[in-house]
CSV table of C-alpha atoms in Angstrom, one decimal:
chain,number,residue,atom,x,y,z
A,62,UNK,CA,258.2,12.5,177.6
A,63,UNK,CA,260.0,15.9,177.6
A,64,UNK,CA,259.5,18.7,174.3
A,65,UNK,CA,262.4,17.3,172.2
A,66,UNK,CA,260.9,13.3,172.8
A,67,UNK,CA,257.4,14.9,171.5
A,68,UNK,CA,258.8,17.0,168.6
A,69,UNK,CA,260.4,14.1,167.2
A,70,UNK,CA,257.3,11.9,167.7
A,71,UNK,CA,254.3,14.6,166.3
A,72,UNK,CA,256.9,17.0,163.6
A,73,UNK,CA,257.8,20.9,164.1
A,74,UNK,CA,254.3,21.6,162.1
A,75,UNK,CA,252.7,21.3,165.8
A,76,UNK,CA,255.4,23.4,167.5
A,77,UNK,CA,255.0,26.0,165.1
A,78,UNK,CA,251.5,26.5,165.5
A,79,UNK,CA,251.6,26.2,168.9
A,80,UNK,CA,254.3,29.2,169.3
A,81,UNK,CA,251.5,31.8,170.1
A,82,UNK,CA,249.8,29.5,172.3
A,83,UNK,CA,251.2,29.3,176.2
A,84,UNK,CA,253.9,26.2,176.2
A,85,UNK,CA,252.0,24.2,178.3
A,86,UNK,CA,249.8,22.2,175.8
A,87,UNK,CA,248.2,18.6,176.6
A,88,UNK,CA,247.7,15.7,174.3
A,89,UNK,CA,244.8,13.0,173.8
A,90,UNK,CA,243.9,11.6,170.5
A,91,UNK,CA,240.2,10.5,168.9
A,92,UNK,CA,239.8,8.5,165.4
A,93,UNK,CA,237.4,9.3,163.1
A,94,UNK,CA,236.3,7.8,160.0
A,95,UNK,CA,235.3,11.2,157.4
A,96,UNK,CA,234.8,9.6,153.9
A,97,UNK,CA,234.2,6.1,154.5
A,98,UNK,CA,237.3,4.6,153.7
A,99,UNK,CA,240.0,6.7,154.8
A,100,UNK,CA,241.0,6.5,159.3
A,101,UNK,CA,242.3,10.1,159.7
A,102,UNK,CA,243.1,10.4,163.4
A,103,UNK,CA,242.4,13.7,165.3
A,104,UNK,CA,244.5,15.4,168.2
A,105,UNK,CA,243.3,17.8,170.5
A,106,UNK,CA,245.7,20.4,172.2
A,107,UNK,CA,244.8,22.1,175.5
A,108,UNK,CA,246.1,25.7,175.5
A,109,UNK,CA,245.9,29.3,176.0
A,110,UNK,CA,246.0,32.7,174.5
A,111,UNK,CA,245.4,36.1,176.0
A,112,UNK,CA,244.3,34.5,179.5
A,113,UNK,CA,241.1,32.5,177.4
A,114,UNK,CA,241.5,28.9,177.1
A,115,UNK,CA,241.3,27.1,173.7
A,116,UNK,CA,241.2,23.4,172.5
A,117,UNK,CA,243.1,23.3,169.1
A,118,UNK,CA,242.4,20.3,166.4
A,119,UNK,CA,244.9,18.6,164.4
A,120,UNK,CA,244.9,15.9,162.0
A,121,UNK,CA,246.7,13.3,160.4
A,122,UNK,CA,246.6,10.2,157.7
A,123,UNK,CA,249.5,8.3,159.2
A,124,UNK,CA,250.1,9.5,162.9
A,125,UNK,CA,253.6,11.1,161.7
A,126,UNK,CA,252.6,14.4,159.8
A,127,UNK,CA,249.6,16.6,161.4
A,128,UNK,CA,247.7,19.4,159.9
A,129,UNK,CA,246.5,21.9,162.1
A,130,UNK,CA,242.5,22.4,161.4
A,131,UNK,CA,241.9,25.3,163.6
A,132,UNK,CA,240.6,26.1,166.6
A,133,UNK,CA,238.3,23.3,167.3
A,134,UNK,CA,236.6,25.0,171.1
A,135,UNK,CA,236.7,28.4,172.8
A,136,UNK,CA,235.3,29.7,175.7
A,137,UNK,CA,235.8,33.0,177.7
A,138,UNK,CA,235.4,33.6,181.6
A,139,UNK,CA,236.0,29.2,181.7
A,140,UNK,CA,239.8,29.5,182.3
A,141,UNK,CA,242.9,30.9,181.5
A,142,UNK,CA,244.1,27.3,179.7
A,143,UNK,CA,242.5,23.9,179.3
A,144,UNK,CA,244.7,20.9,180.0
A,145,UNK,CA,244.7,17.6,179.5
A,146,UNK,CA,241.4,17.7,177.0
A,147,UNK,CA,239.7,14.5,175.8
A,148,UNK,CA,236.9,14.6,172.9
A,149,UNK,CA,234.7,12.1,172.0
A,150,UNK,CA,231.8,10.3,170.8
A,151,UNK,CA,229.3,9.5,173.0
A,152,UNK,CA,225.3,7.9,171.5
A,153,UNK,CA,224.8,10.8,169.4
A,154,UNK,CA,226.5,13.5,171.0
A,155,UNK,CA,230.2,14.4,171.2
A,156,UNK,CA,231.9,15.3,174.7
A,157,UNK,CA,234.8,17.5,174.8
A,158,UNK,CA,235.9,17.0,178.3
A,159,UNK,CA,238.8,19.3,179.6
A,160,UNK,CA,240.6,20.3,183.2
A,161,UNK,CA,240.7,24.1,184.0
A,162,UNK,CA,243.9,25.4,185.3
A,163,UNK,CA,245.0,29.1,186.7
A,164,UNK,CA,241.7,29.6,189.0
A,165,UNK,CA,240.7,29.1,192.5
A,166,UNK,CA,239.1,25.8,192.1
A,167,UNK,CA,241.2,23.5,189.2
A,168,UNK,CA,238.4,20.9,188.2
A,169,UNK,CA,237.2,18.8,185.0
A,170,UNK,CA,235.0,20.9,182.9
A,171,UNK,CA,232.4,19.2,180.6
A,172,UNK,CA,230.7,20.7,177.1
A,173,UNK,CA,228.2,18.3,174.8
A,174,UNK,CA,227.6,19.0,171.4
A,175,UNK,CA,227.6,18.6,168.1
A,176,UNK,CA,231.1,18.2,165.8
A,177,UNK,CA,231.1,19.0,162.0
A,178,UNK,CA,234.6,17.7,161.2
A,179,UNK,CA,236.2,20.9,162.1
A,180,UNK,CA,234.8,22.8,164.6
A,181,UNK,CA,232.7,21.2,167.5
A,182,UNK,CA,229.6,23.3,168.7
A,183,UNK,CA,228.4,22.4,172.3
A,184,UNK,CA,225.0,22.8,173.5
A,185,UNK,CA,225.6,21.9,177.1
A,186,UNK,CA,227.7,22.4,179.5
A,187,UNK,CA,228.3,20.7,183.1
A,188,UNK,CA,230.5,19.8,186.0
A,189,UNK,CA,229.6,16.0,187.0
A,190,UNK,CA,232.4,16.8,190.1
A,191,UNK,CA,233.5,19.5,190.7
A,192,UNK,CA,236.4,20.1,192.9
A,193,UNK,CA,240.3,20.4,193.1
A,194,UNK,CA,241.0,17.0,193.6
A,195,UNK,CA,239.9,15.9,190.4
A,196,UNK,CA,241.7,16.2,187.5
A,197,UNK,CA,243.2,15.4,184.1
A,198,UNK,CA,240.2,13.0,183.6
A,199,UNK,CA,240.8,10.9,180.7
A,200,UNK,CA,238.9,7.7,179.1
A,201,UNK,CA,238.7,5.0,177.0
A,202,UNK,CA,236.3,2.8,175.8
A,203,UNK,CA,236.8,-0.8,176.8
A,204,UNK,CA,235.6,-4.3,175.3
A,205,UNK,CA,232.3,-4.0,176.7
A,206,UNK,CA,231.8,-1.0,174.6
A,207,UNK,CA,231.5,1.5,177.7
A,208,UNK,CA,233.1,4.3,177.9
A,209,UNK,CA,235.5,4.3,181.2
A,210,UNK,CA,237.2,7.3,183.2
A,211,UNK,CA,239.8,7.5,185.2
A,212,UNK,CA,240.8,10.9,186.9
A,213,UNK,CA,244.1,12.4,189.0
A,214,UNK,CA,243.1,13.1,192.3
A,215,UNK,CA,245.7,15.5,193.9
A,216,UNK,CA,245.5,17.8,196.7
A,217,UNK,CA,247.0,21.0,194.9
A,218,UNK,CA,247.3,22.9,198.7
A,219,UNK,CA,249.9,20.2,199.7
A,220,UNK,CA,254.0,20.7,199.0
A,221,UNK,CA,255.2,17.4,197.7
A,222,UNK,CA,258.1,15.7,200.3
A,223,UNK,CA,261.6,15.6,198.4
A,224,UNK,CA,260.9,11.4,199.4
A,225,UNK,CA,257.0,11.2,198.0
A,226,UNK,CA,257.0,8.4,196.1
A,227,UNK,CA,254.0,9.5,193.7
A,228,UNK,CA,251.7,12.8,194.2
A,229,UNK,CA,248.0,11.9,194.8
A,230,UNK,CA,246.0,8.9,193.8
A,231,UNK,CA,243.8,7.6,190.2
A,232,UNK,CA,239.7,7.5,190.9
A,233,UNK,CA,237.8,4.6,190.7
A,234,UNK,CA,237.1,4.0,187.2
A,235,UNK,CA,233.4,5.5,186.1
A,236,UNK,CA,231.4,4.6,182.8
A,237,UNK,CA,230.2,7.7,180.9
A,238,UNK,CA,227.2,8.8,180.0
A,239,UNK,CA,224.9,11.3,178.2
A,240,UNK,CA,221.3,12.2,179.2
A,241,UNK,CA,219.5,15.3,178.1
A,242,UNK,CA,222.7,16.9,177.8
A,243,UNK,CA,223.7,16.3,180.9
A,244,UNK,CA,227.4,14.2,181.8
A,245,UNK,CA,226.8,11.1,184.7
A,246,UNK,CA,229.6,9.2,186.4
A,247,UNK,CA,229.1,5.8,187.7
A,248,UNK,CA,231.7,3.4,189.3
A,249,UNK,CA,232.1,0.9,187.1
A,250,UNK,CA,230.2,-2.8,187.9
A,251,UNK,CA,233.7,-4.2,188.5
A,252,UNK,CA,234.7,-1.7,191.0
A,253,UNK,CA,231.7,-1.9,193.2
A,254,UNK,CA,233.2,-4.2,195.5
A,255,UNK,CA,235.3,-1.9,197.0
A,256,UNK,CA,232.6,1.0,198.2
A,257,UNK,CA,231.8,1.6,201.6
A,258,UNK,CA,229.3,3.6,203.9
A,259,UNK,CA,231.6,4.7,205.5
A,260,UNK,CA,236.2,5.3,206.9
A,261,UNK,CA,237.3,5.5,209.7
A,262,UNK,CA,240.2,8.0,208.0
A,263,UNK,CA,237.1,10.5,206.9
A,264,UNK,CA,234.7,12.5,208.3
A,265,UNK,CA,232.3,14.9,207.2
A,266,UNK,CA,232.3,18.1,208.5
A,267,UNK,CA,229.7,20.4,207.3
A,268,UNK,CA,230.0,20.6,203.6
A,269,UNK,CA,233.4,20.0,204.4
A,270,UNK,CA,235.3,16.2,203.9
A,271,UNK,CA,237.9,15.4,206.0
A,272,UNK,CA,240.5,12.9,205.2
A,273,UNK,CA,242.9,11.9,208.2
């Protein structure tokens, strides 16, 4: 979906706010229930101002017009822009969960906290994996009530042929979740099955791993 597709989908309101911020914003969406009896549904834009990165909040009654509420997380020294965030409930914590672009090592970046409506205040931070070759982690919660992630695992060092037929690989799927603050990542029951001890295409060099 290109600027104009998204434009028409989300309104100029978003484009207009977003002028100050770097062009390269990220999408995922959240519903909350405020008062009760009104569904508003909340988006959260990945950006960046001034070389910090910011998650921005917006909000909407019927998924066509969308207020902006403000700068909903902000962090210095973190990264020059957050992509591809993802915010949500989790027991009774919230987990903003974002990818950190422009430094040496790109990598999912994780913050729990507490959310007032508006702005979210985390009291935790973490880095469940850490490493280039994972992400723009998003999830979902499934039928089962767990809440699944799946990340892009890409290795950034490598040109892409003019013939590649896709650029890196998803991760297994992992069910989230929240312990003393702290973000864990399992392989889902369902996906067990396919773990080994061991490849012959990799090897572990020091603290190094190899894939042939």
């Amino acid at each position: 979906m290109d600027a104009d597709e998204i434009r028409t989908l989300l309104g100029d309101n978003i484009f207009e706010r977003a002028k100050k911020y770097r062009k390269r914003i990220q999408q995922s969406t959240c519903t909350t229930n405020e008062d009760g009896v009104r569904h508003l549904s909340a988006m959260v834009l990945g950006s960046g101002e001034g070389g910090e990165g910011k998650i921005l909040l917006y909000k909407s009654d019927d998924l066509l017009e969308w207020r902006y509420e403000g700068v909903l997380f902000e962090k210095k020294a973190v990264a020059k822009v957050f992509e591809c965030p993802d915010f949500f409930r989790l027991g009774d914590k919230y987990v903003l969960m974002f990818s950190k672009i422009a430094q040496n090592i790109n990598a999912a970046y994780f913050a729990t906290g507490v959310f007032d409506g508006r702005k979210f205040t985390p009291q935790s931070f973490c880095e469940p994996v850490y490493g280039p070759q994972f992400f723009a982690a998003q999830t979902f919660e499934d039928d089962k009530n767990r809440r699944i992630l799946i990340a892009w695992m890409s290795d950034w060092t490598r040109k892409p042929a003019p013939d590649d037929e896709f650029i890196g690989s998803l991760s297994i799927p992992m069910r989230v979740s929240v312990k003393d603050g702290k973000i864990f990542l399992y392989p889902v029951e369902e996906a067990r099955g396919f773990l080994t001890t061991g490849n012959a295409a990799v090897r572990v060099e020091g603290n190094d791993i190899i894939v042939d």
